[in-house]
PDB file of C-alpha atoms in Angstrom:
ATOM      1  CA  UNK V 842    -122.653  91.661  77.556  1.00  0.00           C
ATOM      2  CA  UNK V 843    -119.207  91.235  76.045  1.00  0.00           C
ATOM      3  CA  UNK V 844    -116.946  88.358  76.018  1.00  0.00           C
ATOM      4  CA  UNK V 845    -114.858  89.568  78.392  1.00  0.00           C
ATOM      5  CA  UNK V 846    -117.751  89.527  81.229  1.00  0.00           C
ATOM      6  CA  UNK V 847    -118.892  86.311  79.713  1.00  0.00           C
ATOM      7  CA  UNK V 848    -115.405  84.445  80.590  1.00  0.00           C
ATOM      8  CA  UNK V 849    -114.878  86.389  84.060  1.00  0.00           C
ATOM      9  CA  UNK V 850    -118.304  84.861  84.617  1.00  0.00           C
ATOM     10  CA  UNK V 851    -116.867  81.298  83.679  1.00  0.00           C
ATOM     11  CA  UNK V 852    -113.957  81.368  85.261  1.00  0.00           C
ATOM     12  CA  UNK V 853    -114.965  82.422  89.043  1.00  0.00           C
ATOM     13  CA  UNK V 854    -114.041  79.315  91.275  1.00  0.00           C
ATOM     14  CA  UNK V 855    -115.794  77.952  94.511  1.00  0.00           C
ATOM     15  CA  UNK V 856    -112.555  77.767  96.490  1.00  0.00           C
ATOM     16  CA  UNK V 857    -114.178  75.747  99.205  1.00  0.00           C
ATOM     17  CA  UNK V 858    -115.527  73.274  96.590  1.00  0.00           C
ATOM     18  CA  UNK V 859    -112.509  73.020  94.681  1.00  0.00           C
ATOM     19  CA  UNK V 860    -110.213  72.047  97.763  1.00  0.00           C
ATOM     20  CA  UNK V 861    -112.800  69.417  99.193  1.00  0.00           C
ATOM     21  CA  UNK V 862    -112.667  67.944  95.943  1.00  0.00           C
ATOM     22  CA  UNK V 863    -108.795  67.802  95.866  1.00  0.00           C
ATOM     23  CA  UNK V 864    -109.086  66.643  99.175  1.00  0.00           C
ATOM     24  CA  UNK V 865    -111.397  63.900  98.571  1.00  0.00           C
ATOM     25  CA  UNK V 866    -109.060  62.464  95.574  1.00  0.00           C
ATOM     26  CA  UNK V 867    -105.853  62.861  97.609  1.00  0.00           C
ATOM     27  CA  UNK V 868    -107.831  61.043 100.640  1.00  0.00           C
ATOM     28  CA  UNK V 869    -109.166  58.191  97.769  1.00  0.00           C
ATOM     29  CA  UNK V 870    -105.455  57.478  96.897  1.00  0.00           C
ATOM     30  CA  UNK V 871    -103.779  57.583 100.576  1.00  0.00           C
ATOM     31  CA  UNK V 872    -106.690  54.330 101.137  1.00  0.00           C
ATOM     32  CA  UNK V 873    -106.250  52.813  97.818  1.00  0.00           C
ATOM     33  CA  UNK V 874    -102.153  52.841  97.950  1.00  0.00           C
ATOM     34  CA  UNK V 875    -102.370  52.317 102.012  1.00  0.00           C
ATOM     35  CA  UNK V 876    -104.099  49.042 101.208  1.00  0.00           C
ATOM     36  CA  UNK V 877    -102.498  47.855  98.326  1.00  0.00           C
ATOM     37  CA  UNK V 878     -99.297  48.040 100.271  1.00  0.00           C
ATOM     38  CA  UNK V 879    -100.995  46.049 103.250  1.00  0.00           C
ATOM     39  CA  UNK V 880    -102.037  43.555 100.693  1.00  0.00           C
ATOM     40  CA  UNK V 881     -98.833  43.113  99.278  1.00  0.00           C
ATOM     41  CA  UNK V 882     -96.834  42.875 102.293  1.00  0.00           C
ATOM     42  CA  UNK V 883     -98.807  40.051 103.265  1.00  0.00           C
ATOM     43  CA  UNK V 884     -96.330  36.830 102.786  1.00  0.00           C
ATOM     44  CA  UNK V 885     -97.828  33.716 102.841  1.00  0.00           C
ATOM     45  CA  UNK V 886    -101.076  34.869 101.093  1.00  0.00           C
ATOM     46  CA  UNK V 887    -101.714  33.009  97.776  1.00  0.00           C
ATOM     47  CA  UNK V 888    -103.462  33.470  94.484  1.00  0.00           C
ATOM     48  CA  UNK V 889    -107.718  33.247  94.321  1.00  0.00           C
ATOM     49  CA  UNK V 890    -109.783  34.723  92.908  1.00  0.00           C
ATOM     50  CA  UNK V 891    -110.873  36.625  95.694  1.00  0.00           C
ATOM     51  CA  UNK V 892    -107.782  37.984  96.600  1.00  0.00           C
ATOM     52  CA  UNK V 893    -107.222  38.865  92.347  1.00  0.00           C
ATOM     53  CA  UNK V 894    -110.919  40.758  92.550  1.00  0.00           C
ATOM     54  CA  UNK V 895    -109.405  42.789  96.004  1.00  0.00           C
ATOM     55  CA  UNK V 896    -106.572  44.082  93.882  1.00  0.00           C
ATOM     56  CA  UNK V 897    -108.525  44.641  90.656  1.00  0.00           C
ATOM     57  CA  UNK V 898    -110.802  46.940  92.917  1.00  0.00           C
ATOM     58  CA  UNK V 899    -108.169  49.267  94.680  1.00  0.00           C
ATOM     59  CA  UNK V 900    -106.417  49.558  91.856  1.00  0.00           C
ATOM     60  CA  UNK V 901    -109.699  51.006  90.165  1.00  0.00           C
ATOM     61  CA  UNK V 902    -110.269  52.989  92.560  1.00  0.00           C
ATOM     62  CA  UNK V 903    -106.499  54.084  92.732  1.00  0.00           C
ATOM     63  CA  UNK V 904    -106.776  54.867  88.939  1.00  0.00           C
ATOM     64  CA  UNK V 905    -110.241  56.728  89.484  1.00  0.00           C
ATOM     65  CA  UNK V 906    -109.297  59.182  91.839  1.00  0.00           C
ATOM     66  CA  UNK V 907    -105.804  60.059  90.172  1.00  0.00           C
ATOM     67  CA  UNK V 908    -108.128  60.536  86.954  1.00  0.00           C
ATOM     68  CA  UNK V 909    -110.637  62.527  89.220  1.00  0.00           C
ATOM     69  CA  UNK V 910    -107.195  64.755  90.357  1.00  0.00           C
ATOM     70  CA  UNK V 911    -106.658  65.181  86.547  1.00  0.00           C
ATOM     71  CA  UNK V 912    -109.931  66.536  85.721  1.00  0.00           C
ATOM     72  CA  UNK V 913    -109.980  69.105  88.668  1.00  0.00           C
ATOM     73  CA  UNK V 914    -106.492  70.748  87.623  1.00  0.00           C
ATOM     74  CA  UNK V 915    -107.501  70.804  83.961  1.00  0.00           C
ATOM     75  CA  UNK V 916    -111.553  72.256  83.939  1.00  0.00           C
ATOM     76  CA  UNK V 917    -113.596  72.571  80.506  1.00  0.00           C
ATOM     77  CA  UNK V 918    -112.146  75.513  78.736  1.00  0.00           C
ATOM     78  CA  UNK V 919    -114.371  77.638  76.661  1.00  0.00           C
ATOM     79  CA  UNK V 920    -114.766  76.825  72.960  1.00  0.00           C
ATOM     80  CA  UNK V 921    -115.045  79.589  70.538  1.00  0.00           C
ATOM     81  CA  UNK V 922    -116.521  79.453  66.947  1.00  0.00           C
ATOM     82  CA  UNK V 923    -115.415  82.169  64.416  1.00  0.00           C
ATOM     83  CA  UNK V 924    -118.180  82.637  61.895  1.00  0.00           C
ATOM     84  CA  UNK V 925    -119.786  84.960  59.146  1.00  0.00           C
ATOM     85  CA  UNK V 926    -123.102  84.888  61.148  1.00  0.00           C
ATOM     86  CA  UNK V 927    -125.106  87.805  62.287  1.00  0.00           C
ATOM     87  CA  UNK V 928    -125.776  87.965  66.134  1.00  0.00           C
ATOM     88  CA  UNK V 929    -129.901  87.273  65.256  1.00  0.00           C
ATOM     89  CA  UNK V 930    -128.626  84.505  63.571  1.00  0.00           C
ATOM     90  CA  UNK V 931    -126.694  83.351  65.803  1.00  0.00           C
ATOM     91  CA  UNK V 932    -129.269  83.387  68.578  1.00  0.00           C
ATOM     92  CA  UNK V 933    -131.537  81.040  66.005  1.00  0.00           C
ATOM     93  CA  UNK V 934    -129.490  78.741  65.351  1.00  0.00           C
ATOM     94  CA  UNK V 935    -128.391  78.273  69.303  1.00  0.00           C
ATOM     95  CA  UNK V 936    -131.674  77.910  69.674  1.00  0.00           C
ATOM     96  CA  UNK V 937    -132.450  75.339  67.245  1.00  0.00           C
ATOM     97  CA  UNK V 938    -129.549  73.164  68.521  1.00  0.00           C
ATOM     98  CA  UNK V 939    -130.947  73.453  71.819  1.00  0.00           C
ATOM     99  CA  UNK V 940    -134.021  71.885  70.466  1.00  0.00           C
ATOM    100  CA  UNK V 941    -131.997  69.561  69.032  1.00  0.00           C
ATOM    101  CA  UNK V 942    -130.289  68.312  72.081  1.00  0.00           C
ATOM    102  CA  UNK V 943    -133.612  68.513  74.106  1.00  0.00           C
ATOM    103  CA  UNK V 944    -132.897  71.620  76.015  1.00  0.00           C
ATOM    104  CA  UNK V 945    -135.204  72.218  79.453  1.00  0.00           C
ATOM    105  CA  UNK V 946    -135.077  75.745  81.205  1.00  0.00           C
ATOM    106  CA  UNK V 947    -134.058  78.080  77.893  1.00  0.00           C
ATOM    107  CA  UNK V 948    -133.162  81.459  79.290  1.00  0.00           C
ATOM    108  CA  UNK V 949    -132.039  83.860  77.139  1.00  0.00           C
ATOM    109  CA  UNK V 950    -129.721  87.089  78.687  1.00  0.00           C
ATOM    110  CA  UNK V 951    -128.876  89.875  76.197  1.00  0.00           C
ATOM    111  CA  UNK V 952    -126.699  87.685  74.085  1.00  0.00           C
ATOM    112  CA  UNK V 953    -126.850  84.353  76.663  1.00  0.00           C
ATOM    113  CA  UNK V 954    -127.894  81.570  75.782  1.00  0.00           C
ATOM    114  CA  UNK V 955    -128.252  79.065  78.483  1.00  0.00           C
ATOM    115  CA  UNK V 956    -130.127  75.625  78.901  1.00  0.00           C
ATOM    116  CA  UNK V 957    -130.083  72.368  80.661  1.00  0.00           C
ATOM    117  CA  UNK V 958    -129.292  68.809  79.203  1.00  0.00           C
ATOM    118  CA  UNK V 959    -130.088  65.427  80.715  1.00  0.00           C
ATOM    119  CA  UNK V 960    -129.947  62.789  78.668  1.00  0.00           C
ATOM    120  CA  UNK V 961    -130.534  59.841  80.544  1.00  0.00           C
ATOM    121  CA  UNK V 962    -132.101  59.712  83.649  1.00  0.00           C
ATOM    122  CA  UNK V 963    -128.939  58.614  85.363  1.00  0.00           C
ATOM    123  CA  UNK V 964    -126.954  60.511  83.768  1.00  0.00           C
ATOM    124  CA  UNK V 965    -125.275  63.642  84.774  1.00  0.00           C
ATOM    125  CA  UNK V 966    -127.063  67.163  84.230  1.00  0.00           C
ATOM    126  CA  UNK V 967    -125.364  69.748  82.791  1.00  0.00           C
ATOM    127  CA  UNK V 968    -125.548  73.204  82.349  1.00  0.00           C
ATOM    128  CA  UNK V 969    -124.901  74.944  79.043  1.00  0.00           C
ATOM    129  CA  UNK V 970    -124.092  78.677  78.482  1.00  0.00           C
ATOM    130  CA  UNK V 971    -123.564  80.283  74.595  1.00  0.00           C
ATOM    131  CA  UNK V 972    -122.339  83.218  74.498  1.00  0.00           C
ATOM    132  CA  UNK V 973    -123.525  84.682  70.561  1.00  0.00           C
ATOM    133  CA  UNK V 974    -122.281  87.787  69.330  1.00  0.00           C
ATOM    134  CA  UNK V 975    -121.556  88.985  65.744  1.00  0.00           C
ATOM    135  CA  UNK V 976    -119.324  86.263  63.474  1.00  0.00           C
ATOM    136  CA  UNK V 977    -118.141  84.202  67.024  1.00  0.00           C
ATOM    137  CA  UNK V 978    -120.048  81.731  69.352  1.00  0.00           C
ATOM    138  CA  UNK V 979    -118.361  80.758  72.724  1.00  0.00           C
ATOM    139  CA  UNK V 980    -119.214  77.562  74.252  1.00  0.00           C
ATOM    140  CA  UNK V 981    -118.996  76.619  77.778  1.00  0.00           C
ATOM    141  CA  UNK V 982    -120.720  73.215  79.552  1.00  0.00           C
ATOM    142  CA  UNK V 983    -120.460  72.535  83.287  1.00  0.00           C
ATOM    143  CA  UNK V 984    -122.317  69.618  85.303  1.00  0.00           C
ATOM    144  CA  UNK V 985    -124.800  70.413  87.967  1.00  0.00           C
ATOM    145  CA  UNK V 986    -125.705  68.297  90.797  1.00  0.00           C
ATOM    146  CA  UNK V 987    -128.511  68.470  93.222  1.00  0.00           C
ATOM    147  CA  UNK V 988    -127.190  71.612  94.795  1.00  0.00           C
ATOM    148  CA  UNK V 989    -126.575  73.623  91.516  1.00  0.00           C
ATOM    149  CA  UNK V 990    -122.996  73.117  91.864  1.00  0.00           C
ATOM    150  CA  UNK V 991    -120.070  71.844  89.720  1.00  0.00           C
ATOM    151  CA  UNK V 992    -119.246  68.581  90.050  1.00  0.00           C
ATOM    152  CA  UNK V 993    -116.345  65.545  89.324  1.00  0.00           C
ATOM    153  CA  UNK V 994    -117.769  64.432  85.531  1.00  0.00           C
ATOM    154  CA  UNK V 995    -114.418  62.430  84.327  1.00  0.00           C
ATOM    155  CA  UNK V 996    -114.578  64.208  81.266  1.00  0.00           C
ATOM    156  CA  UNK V 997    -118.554  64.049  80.108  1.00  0.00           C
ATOM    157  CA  UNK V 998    -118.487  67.996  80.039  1.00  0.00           C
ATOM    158  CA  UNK V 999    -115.774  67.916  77.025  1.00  0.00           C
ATOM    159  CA  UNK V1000    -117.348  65.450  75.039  1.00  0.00           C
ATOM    160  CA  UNK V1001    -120.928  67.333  75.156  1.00  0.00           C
ATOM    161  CA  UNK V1002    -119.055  70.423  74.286  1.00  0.00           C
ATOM    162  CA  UNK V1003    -117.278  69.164  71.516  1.00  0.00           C
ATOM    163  CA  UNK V1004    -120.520  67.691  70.113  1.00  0.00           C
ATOM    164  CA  UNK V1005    -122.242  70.894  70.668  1.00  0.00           C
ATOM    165  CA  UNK V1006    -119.230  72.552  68.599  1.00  0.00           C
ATOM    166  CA  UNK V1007    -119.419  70.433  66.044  1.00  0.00           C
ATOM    167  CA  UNK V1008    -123.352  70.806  65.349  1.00  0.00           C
ATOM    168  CA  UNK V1009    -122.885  74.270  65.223  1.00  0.00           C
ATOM    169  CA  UNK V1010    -119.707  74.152  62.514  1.00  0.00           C
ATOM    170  CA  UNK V1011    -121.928  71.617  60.741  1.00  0.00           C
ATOM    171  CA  UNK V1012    -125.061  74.351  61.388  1.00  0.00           C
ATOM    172  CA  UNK V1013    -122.683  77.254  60.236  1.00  0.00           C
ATOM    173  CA  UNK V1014    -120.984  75.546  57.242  1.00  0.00           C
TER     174      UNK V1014
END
């Protein structure tokens, strides 16, 4: 496979999915700025702590879903890795960082590399492809949910990839 099917792969969206998430986020706000308004037009309400907790919450949640809105318009991007490694090699060491980072379900496709990564049993699931091909690596992490299908992550899908980018410059280097 070339790189060119690799990122067409990547980059095909679940149109449905995508606007129920925007719609969800949009919906999250319209509550969270409806009743902050209704709070605030109240006139003869005064300061407790109750009232201080009320506000901290819908403005968390106000802040959550814009962030949530953020994330949706602005997806993991693939990373790529320029090296002097052979393809062989390349597939090794993939496969030794997926060791590494306690990778379940290895599948290897032609030049694929893909594997799953919980960390925590709380924690979110993700999905991780690596594309290896002579002197270049591409990266690309997504999170899964019960249904196998992308979900909000707030940014957890960048930070794994960048780790996962860094091992391997620290693996190539």
């Amino acid at each position: 496979m070339e790189i060119e099917k690799f990122e067409l792969n990547i980059n095909k969206k679940d149109s449905i999915d995508f606007i129920m998430k925007i719609l969800f986020c949009c919906v999250g706000i319209s509550i969270s700025i409806y009743f902050i308004y209704l709070f605030n037009s109240i006139r003869n309400l005064k300061f407790s702590y109750d009232v201080f907790f009320v506000f901290l919450l819908l403005f968390s949640f106000l802040i959550l879903c814009i962030y949530g809105l953020f994330e949706l318009f602005n997806p993991p991007k693939i990373l790529y890795l320029k090296n002097k490694l052979t393809k062989e090699e390349n597939l090794n060491l993939t496969e030794n960082i997926c060791k590494n980072f306690n990778g379940k379900d290895l599948k290897i496709i032609e030049n694929i590399v893909e594997f799953t990564i919980q960390r925590k049993v709380w924690s979110y699931k993700f999905n991780v492809q690596i594309f290896t091909e002579n002197e270049i690596i591409a990266i690309y992490t997504k999170v899964i949910n019960s249904n196998n299908k992308n979900s909000i992550d707030f940014g957890s899908t960048k930070k794994l990839s960048r780790k996962i980018y860094e091992m391997f410059i620290q693996a190539c280097h």
